[in-house]
Short mmCIF file of C-alpha atoms and ligand atoms in Angstrom, two decimals:
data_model
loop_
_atom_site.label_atom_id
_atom_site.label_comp_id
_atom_site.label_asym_id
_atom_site.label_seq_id
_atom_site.Cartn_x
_atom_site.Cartn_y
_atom_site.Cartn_z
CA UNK A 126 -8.42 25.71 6.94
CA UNK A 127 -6.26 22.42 6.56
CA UNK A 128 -5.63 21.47 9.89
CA UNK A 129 -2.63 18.42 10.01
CA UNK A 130 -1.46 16.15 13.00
CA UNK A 131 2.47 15.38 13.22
CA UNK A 132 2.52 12.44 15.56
CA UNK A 133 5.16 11.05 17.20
CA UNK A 134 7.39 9.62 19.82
CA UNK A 135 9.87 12.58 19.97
CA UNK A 136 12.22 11.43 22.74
CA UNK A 137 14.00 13.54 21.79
CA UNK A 138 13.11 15.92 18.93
CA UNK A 139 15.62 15.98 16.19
CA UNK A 140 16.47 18.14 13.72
CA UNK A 141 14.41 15.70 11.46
CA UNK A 142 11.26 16.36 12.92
CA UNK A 143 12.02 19.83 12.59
CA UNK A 144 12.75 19.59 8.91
CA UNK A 145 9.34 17.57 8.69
CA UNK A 146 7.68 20.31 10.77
CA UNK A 147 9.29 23.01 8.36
CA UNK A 148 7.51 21.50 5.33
CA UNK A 149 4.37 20.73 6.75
CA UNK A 150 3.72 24.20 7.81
CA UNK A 151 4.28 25.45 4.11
CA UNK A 152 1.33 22.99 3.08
CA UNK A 153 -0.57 23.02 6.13
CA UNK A 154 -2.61 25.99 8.06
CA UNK A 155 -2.22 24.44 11.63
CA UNK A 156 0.14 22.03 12.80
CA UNK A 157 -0.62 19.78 15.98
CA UNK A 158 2.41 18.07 16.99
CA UNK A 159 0.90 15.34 19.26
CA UNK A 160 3.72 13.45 21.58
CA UNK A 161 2.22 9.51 21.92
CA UNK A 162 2.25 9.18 25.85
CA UNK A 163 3.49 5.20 25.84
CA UNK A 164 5.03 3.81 28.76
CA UNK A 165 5.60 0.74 27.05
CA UNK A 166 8.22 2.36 25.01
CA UNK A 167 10.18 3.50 28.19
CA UNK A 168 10.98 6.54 26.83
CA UNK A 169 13.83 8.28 28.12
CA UNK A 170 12.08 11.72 28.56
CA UNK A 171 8.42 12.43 29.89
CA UNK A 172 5.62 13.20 28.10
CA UNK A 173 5.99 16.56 29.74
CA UNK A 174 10.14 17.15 28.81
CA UNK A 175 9.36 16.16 24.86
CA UNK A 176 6.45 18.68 24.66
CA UNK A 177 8.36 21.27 26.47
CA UNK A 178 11.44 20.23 24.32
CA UNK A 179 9.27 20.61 20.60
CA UNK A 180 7.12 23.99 21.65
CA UNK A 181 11.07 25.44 22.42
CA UNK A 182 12.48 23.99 19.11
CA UNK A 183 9.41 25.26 16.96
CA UNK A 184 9.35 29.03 18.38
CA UNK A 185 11.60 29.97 15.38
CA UNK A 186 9.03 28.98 13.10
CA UNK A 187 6.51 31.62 14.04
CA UNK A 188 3.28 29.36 12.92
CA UNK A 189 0.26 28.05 13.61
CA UNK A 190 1.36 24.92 15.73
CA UNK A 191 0.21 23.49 18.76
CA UNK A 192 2.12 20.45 20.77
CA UNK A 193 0.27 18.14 22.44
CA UNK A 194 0.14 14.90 23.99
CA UNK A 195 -2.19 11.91 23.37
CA UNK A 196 -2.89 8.35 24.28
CA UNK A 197 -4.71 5.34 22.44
CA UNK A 198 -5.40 5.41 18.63
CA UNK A 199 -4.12 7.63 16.61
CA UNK A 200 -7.40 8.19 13.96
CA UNK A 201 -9.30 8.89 17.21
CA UNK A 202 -7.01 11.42 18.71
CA UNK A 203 -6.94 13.33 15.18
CA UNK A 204 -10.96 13.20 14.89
CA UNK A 205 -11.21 14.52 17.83
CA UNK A 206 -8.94 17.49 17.62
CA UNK A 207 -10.58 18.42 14.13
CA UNK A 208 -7.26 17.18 11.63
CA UNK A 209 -8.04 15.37 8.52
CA UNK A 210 -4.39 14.79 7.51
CA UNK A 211 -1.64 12.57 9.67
CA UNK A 212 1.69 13.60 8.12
CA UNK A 213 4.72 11.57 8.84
CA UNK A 214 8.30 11.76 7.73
CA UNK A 215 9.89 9.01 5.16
CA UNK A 216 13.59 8.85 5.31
CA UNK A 217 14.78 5.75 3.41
CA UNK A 218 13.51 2.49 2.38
CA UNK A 219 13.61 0.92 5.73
CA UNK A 220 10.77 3.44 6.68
CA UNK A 221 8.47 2.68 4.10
CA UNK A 222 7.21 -1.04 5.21
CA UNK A 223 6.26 0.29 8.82
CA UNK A 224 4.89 3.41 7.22
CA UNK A 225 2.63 1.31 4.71
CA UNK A 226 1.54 -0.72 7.39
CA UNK A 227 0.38 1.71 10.00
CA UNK A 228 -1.47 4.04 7.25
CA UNK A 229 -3.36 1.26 5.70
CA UNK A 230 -4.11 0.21 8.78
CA UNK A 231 -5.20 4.06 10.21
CA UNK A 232 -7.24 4.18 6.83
CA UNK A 233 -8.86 1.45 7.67
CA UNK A 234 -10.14 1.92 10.84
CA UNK A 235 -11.03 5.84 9.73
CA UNK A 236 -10.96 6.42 5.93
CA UNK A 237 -12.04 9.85 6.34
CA UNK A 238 -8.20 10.73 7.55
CA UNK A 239 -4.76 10.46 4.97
CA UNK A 240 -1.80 10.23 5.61
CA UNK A 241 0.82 12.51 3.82
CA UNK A 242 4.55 11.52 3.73
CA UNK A 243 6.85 14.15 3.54
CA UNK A 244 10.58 12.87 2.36
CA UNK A 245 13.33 14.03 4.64
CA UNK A 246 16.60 16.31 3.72
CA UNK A 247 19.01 14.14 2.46
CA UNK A 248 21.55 15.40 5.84
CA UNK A 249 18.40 13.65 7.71
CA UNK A 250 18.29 10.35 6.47
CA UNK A 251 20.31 8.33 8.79
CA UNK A 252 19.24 10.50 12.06
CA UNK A 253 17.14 8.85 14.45
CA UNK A 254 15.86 9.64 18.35
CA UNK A 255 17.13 5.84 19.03
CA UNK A 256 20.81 6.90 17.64
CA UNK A 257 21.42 9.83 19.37
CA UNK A 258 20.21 8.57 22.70
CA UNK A 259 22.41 6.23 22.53
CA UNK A 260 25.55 8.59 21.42
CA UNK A 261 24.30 11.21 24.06
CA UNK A 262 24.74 8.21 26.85
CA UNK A 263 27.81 7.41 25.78
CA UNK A 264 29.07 11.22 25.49
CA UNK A 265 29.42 11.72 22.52
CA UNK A 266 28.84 14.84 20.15
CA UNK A 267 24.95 15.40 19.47
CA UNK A 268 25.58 18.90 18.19
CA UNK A 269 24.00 20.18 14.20
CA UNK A 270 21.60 16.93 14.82
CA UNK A 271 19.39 18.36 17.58
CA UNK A 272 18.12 21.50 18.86
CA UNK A 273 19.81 23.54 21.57
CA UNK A 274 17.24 22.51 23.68
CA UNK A 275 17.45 18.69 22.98
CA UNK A 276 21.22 18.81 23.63
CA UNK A 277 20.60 20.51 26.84
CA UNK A 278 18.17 18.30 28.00
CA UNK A 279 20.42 14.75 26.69
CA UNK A 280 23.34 16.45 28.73
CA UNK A 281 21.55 16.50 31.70
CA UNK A 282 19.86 13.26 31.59
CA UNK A 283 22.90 11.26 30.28
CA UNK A 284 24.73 12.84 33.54
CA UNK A 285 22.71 11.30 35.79
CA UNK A 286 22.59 7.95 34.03
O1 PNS B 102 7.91 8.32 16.39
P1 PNS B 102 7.28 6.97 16.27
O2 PNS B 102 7.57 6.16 17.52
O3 PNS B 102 7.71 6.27 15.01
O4 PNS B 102 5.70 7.20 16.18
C1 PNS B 102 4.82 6.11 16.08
C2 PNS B 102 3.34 6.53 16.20
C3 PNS B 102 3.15 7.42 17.41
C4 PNS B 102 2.93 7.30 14.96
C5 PNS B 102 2.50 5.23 16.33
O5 PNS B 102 3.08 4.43 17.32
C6 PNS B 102 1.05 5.49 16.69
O6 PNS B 102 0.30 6.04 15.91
N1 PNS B 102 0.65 5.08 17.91
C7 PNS B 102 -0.69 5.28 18.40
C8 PNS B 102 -1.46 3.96 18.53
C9 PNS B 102 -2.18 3.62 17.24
O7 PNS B 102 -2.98 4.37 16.71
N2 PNS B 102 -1.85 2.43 16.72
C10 PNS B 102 -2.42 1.93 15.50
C11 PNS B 102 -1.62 2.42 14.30
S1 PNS B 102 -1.81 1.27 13.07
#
């Protein structure tokens, strides 16, 4: 039973992380999505709004995942919910120095746990929470790069803003 952890900021999901979560779940026998709860990053949904956003996104899928939430280090949080894997999506280039960084540094401090990298659909590469934040503020057209439920949920919060 190969139990994998997708972490993440998620604010919001994207079609991305649903094209990560796709492959995972072919490789994978359970899938936690776990939503880092960081109010550093000022996110522009709650913890609460980007779990409620990924367990609506990933009822197509009809498999084994759970979303959660979870604070402090990342190798802790996945020994303690029984994963041995961390998978994480690789886009382009640009992702690959952070990527190195954090999984040397995760192996380090738990070499027990791997991370697996997962390369993106092509249509994916240049997609980003960050970018379509920022095009959902300014009203522009989200739609084909997020979930139903991820558009709904920018519409309403960029209304307010
Ligand atoms: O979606 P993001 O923002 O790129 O996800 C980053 C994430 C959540 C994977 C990373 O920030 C993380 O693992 N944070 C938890 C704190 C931690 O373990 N830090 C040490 C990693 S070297």
């Amino acid at each position: 039973m190969k139990h994998a952890v997708y972490p993440g900021s998620f604010d919001p999901v994207t079609n991305g992380h649903l094209d990560i979560v796709e492959r995972a779940i072919r490789i994978f026998d359970r899938l936690t999505i776990a939503v880092l709860t960081n109010p550093q990053k000022n996110p522009m949904f709650s913890t609460e709004d980007r779990m409620d956003m990924i367990r609506e996104a990933v009822k197509p899928f009809h498999a084994d995942i759970q979303v959660d939430a979870f604070h402090g280090l990342l190798v802790d949080y996945t020994g303690q919910i029984d994963a041995s894997v961390i998978v994480r999506g690789l886009r382009a280039v640009s992702d690959f120095e952070f990527e190195f960084q954090i999984s040397l540094m995760n192996r380090r401090l738990c070499p027990e746990i791997d991370t697996i990298y997962l390369m993106s659909a092509a249509e994916y590469t240049y997609l980003s929470s960050g970018l379509i934040r920022e095009i959902a503020i300014l009203g522009g057209d989200v739609s084909g790069l997020v979930p139903a439920v991820s558009a709904r949920y920018l519409k309403q919060t960029a209304s307010r803003s």
